[in-house]
Short mmCIF file of C-alpha atoms in Angstrom, two decimals:
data_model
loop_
_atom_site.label_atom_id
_atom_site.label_comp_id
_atom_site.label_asym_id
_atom_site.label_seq_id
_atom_site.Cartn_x
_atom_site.Cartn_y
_atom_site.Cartn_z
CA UNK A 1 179.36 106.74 31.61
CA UNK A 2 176.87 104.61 34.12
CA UNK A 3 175.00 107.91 35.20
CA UNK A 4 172.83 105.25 37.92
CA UNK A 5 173.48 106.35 41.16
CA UNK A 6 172.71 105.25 44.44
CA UNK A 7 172.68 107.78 47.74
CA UNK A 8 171.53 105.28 50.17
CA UNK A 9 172.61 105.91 53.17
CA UNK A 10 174.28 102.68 54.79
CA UNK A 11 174.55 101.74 58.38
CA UNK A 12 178.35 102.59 58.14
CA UNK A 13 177.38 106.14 57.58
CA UNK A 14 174.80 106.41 60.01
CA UNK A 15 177.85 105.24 62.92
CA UNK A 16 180.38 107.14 61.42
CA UNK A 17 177.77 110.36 61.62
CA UNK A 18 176.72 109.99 64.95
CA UNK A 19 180.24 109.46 66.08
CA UNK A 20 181.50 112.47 65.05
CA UNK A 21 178.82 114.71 65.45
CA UNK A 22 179.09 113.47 69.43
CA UNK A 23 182.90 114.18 69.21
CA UNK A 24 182.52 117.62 67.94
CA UNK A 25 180.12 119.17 70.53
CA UNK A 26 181.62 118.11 73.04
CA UNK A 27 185.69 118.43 72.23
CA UNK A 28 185.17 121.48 69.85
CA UNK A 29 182.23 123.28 70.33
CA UNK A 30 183.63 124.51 73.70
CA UNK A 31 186.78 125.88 72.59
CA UNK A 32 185.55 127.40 69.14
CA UNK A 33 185.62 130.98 70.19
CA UNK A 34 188.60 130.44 72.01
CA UNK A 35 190.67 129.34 68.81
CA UNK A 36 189.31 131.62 66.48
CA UNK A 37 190.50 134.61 68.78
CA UNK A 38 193.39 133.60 69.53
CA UNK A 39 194.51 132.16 66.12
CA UNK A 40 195.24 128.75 68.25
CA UNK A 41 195.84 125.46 65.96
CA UNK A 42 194.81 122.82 68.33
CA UNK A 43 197.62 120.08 67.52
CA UNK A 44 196.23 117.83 70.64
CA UNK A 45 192.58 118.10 69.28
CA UNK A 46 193.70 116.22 65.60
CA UNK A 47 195.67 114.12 67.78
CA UNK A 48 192.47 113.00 69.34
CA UNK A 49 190.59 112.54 65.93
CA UNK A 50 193.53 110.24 64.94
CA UNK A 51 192.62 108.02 67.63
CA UNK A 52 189.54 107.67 66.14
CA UNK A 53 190.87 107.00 62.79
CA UNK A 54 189.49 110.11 61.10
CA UNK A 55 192.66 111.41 60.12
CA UNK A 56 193.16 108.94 57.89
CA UNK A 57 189.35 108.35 56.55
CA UNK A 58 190.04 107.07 52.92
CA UNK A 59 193.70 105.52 53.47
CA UNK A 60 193.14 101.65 54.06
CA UNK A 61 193.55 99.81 56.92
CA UNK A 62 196.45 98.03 55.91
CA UNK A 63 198.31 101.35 56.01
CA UNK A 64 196.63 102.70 59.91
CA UNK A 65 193.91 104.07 58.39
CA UNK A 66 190.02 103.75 58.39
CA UNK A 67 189.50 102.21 54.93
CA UNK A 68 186.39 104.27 54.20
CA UNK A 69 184.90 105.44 51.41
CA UNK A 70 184.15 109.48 49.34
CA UNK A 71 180.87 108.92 51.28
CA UNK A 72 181.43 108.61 54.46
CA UNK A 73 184.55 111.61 53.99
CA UNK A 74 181.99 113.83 53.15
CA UNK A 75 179.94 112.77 56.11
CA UNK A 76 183.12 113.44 58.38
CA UNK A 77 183.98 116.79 57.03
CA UNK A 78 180.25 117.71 57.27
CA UNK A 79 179.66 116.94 60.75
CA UNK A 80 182.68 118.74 61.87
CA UNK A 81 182.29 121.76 59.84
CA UNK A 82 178.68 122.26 60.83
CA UNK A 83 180.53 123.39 64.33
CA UNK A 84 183.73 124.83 63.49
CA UNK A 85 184.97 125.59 59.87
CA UNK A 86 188.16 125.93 61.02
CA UNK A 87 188.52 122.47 62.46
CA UNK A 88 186.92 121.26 59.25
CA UNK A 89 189.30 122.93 56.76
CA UNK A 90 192.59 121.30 58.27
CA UNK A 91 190.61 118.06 58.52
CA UNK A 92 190.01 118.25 55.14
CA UNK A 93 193.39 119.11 54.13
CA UNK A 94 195.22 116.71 56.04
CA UNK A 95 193.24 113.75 54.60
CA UNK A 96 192.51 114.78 50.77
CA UNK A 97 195.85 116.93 50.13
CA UNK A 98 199.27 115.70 51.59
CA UNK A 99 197.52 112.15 53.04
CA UNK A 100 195.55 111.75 49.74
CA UNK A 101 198.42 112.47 47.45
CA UNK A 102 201.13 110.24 48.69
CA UNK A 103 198.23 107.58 48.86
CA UNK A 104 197.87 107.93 45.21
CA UNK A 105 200.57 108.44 43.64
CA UNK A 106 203.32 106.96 46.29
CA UNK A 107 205.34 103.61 45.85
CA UNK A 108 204.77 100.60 47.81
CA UNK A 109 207.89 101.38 50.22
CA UNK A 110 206.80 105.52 50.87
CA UNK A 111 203.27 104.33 51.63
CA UNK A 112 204.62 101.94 54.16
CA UNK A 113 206.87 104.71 55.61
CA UNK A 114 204.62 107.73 55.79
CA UNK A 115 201.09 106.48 55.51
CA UNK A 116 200.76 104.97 58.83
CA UNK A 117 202.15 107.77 60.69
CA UNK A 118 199.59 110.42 58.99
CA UNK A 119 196.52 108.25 59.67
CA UNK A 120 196.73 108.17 62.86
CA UNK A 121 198.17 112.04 63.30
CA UNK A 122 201.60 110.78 64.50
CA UNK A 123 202.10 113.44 62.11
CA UNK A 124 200.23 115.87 60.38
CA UNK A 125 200.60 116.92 56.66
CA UNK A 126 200.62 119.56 54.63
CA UNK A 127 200.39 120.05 50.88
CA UNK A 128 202.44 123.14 48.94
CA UNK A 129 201.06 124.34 45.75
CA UNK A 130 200.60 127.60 45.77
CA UNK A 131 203.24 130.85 45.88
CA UNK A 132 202.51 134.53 46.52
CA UNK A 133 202.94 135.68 42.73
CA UNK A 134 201.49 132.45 40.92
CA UNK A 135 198.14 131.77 42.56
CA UNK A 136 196.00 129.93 40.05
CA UNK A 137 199.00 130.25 37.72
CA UNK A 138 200.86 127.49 38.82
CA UNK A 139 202.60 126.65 36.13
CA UNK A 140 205.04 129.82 36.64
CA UNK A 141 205.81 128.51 39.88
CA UNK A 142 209.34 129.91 41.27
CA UNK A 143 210.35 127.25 43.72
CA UNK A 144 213.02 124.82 41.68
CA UNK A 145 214.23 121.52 42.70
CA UNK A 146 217.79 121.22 41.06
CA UNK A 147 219.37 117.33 41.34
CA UNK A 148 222.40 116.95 43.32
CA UNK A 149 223.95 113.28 43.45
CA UNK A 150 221.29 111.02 45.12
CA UNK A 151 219.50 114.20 46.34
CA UNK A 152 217.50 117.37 45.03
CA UNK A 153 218.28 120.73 46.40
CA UNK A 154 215.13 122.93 46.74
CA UNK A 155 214.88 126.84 46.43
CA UNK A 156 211.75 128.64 46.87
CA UNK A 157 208.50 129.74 49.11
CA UNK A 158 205.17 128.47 49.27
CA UNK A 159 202.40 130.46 50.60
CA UNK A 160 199.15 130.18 51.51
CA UNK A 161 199.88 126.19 53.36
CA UNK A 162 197.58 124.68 55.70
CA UNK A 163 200.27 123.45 58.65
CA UNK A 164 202.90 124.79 57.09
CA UNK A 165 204.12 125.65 60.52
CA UNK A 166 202.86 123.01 62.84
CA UNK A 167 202.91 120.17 59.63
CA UNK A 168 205.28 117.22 60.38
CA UNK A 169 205.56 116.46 56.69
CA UNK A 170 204.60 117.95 53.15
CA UNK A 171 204.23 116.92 49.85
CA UNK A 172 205.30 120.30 47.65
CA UNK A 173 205.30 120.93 44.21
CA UNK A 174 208.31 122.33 42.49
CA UNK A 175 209.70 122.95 39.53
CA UNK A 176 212.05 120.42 37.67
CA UNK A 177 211.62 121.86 34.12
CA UNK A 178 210.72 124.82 32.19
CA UNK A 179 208.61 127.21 33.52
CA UNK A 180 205.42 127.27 32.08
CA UNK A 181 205.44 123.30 31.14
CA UNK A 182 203.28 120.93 32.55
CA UNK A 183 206.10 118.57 32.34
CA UNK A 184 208.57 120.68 34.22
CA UNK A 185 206.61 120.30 37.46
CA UNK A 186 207.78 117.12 40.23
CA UNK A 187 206.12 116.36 43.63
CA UNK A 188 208.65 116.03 46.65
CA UNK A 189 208.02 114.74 49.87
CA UNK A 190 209.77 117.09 52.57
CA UNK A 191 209.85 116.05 56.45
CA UNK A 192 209.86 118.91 59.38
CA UNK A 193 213.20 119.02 60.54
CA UNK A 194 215.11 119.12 57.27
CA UNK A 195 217.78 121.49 57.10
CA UNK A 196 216.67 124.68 55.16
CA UNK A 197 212.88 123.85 55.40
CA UNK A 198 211.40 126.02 57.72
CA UNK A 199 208.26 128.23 58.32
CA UNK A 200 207.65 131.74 57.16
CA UNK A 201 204.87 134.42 57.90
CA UNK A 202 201.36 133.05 59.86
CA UNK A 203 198.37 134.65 58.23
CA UNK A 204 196.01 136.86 59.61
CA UNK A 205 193.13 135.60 58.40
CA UNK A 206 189.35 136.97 58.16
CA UNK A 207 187.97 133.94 58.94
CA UNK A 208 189.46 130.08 59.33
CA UNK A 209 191.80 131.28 62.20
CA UNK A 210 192.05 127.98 63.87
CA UNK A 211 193.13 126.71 61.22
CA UNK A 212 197.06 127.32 60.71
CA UNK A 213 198.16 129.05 57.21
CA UNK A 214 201.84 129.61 57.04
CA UNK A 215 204.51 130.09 54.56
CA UNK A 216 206.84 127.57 53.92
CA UNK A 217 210.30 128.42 52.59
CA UNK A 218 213.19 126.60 51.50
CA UNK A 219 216.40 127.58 51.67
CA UNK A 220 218.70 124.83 50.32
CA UNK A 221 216.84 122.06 51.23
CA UNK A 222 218.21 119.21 50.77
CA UNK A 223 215.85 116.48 50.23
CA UNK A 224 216.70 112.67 48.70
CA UNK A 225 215.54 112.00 45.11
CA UNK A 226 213.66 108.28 46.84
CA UNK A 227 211.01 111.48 48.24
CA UNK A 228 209.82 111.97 44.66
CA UNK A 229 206.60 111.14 44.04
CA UNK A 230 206.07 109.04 40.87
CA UNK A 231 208.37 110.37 38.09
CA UNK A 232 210.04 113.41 37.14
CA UNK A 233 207.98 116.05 35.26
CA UNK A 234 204.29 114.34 36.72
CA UNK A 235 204.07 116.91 39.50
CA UNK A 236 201.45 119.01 37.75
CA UNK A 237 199.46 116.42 36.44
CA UNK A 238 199.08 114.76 39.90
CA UNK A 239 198.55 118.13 41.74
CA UNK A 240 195.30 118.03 39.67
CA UNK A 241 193.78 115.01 39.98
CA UNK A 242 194.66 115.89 43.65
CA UNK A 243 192.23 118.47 43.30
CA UNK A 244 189.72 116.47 41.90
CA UNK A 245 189.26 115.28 45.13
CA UNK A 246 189.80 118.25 47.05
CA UNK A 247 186.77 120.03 45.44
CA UNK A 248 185.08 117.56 47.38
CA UNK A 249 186.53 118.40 50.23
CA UNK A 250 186.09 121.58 50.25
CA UNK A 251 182.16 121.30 49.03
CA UNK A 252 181.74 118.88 52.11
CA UNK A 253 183.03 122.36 53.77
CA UNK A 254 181.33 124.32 52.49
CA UNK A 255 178.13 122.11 53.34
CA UNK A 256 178.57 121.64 56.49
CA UNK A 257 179.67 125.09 57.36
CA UNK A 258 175.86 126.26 55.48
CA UNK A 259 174.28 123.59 57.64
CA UNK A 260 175.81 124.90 60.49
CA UNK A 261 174.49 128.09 59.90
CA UNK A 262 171.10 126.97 58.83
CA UNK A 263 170.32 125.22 61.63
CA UNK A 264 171.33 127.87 64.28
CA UNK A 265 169.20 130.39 61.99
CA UNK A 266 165.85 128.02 62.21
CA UNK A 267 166.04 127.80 66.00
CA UNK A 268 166.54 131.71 66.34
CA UNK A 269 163.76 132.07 64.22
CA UNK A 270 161.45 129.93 66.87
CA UNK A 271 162.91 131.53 70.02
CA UNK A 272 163.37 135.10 68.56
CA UNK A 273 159.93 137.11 69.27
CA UNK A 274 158.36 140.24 67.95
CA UNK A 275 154.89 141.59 67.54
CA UNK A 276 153.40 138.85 69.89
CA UNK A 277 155.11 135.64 67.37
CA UNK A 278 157.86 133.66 66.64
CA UNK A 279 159.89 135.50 63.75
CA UNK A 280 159.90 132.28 62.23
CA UNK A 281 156.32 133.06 61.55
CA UNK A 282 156.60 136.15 59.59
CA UNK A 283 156.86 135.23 55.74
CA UNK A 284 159.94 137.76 55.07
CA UNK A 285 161.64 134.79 57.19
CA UNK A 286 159.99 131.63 56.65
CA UNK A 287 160.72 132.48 52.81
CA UNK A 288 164.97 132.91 53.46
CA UNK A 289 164.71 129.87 55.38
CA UNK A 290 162.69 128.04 52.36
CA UNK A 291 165.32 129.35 49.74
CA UNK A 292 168.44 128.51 52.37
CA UNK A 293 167.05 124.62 53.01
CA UNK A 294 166.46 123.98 49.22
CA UNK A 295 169.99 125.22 48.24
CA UNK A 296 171.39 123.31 50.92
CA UNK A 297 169.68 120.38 49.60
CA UNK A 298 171.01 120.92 46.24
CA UNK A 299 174.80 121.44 47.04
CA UNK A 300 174.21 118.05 49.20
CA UNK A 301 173.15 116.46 46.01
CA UNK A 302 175.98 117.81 43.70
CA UNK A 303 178.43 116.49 46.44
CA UNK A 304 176.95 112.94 46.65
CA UNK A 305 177.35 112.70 43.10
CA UNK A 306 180.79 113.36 42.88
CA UNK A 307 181.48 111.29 45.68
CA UNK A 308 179.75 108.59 44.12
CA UNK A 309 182.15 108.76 40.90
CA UNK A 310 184.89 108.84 42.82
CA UNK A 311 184.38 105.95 44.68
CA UNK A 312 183.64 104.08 41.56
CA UNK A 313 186.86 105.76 40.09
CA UNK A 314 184.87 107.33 37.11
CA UNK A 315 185.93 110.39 35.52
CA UNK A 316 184.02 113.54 38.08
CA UNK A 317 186.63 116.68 36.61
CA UNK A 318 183.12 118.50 36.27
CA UNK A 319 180.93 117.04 38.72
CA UNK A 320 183.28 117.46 41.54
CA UNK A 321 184.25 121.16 40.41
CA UNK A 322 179.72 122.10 40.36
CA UNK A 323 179.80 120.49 43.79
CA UNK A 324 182.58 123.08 45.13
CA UNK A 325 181.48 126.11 42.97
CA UNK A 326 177.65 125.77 43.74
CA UNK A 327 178.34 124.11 47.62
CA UNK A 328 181.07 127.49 48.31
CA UNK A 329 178.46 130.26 47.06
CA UNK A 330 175.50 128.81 48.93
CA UNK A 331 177.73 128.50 52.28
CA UNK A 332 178.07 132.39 51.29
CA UNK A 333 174.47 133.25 51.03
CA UNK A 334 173.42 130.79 53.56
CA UNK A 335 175.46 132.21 55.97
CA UNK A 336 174.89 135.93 55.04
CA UNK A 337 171.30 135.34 55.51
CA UNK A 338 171.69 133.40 58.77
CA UNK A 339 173.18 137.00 59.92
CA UNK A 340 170.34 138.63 58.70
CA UNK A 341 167.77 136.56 60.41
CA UNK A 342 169.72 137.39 63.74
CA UNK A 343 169.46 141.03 62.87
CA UNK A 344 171.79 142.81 65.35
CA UNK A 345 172.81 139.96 67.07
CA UNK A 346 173.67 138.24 64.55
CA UNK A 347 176.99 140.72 64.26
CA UNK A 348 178.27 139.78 67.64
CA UNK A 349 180.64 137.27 68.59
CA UNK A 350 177.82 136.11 71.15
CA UNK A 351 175.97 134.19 68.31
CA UNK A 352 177.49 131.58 66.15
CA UNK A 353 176.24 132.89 62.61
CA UNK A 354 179.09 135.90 62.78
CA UNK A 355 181.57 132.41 62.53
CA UNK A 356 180.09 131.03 59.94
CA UNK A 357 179.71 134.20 57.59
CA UNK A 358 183.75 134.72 58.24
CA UNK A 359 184.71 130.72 57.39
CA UNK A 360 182.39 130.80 54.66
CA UNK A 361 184.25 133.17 52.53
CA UNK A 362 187.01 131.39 52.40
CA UNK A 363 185.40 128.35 50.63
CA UNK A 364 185.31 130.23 47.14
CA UNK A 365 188.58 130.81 47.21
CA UNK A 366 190.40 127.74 48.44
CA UNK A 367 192.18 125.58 46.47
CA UNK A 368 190.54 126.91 43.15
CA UNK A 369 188.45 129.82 43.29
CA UNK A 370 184.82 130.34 41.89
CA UNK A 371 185.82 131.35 38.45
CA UNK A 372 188.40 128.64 38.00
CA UNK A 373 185.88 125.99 38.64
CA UNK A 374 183.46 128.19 36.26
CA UNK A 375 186.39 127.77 33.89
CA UNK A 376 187.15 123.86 35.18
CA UNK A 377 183.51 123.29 34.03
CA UNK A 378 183.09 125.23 30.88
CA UNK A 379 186.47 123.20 29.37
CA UNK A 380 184.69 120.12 30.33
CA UNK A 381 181.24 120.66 28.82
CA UNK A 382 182.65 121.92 25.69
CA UNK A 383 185.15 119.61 24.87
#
């Protein structure tokens, strides 16, 4: 493998940066507080970031979208997390999950009928993996697609879906074969509005809460077999590569959601007084905020590199799963100590860090926790 790689930052990034970062403080900075309490998915907000062609970041322009690269995604999902996780985590899993799986693996005529209206959030997706007694075990998924004629009836629940509510379209995994097979898995697109596809129970969440997570159940769901993606039996085997990417996604999280933190921790630090000096001052803090802006540094690094595979389509199984292992736990620990350096304050809803530690969490667990990327890593290095 050409290990060479170059993290220059281009002009292109620089634009796209400063374009979001300007669209985030002032369109969701405001309202952050007011989401998260309420549990409010602002539909009208990714409406807006459609218009500016982020909702459709890596699908080309041919299709709606804007034709970027893994680079300048990360830079997106950065930017936008570094004010509201929440905001960041549907982003994320509207472009790499449904948007990014039908880009890869759909046929000429599907990408023509559902690509354009996902880039530029005519509709948003969602993407159904997971059920409520499978988890990482997906191969023992329940819900079964069973052919019909020229359709495919589906039976089943998936839990734990990003817009599985307020999604206009998903791309969900079911099973075709044998439980347990690799083979017996297919991807199916479904559309909202389907008879027998419908939304279950809205989570409660710790932390994310602007950021819809439904069920979604299916009930004799009739879907037409021209909605599968690729063939019969290659569900599984695209769900992963699917992840491949997503571990990016959710390290650019993860990043920007430490960064976030980080930053509002630093200018405490200078405003915050005691004995006669800036806190900042004191070595028990200048020391955190030493450790915190080196291992933000280093998840930043791990996520360029995978980026930078990916865009040259080079095999990143391992690179991409160290960027969302290492990027999740220092989002943890940066934003744990950010609390700390706020002391009392910093557990009130007045301050941002008390955000950050809650949407932090979630990154080790989401799509692939911790130890499945420790074991996503080991299989790779000993092969």
């Amino acid at each position: 493998m050409d290990v060479s790689f170059d993290f220059a930052e281009t002009e292109t990034q620089k634009s796209v940066r400063a374009m979001v970062r300007d669209f985030a403080e002032r369109n969701i900075r405001p309202n952050i507080m007011e989401w998260d309490e309420a549990q409010h998915f602002p539909v009208e907000l990714f409406k807006q970031l459609g218009e500016l062609g982020l909702m459709g970041v890596l699908v080309p322009v041919e299709y709606g979208g804007s034709g970027f690269g893994y680079q300048e995604y990360v830079d997106v999902i950065v930017e936008v997390a570094r004010v509201c996780g929440s905001i960041g985590l549907s982003l994320a899993a509207h472009n790499s999950l449904c948007t990014g799986h039908i880009l890869a693996f759909a046929t000429e005529e599907q990408k023509q009928k559902w690509l354009p209206k996902l880039a530029t959030a005519e509709w948003i997706g969602a993407w159904g993996l997971t059920e409520a007694n499978t988890g990482s075990d997906a191969l023992r998924m329940m819900t079964t697609a069973v052919e019909d004629g020229d359709d495919y009836i589906i039976n089943g629940a998936k839990n734990w879906i990003t817009h599985g509510k307020s999604g206009d379209i998903a791309v969900v995994m079911v099973r075709t074969g044998e439980q347990g097979s690799s083979k017996g898995i297919s991807a199916i697109v479904v559309e909202r509005g389907t008879p027998g596809f419908s939304a279950g129970k809205k989570e409660n969440k710790l932390g994310m809460r602007a950021s819809e997570t439904t069920e979604m159940i299916f009930d004799n769901c009739r879907v037409p077999k021209a909605n599968l993606l690729g063939n019969v039996g290659e569900g599984f085997k695209q769900a992963m590569k699917v992840l491949d990417g997503g571990r990016i996604s959710i390290a650019a999280l993860a990043l920007g959601i430490a960064k976030g933190a980080f930053d509002a921790a630093v200018s405490y630090s200078k405003q915050r007084h005691q004995f006669g000096q800036p806190i900042s001052s004191f070595q028990a803090i200048s020391f955190k905020l030493a450790d915190m802006a080196t291992e933000v540094e280093a998840a930043e690094l791990l996520i360029r590199q995978a980026a930078d595979l990916k865009n040259r389509h080079l095999p990143m199984t391992k690179e991409s799963a160290m960027a969302k292992y290492f990027a999740s736990e220092v989002s943890v620990k940066v934003a744990t100590e950010a609390v700390q350096i706020f002391g009392g304050y910093g557990y009130t809803k007045d301050f941002p860090v008390e955000k950050f530690y809650r949407d932090s969490k979630l990154c080790t667990i989401g799509e692939g926790t911790s130890e499945i990327q420790k074991i996503v890593i080991a299989r790779e290095i000993l092969a």
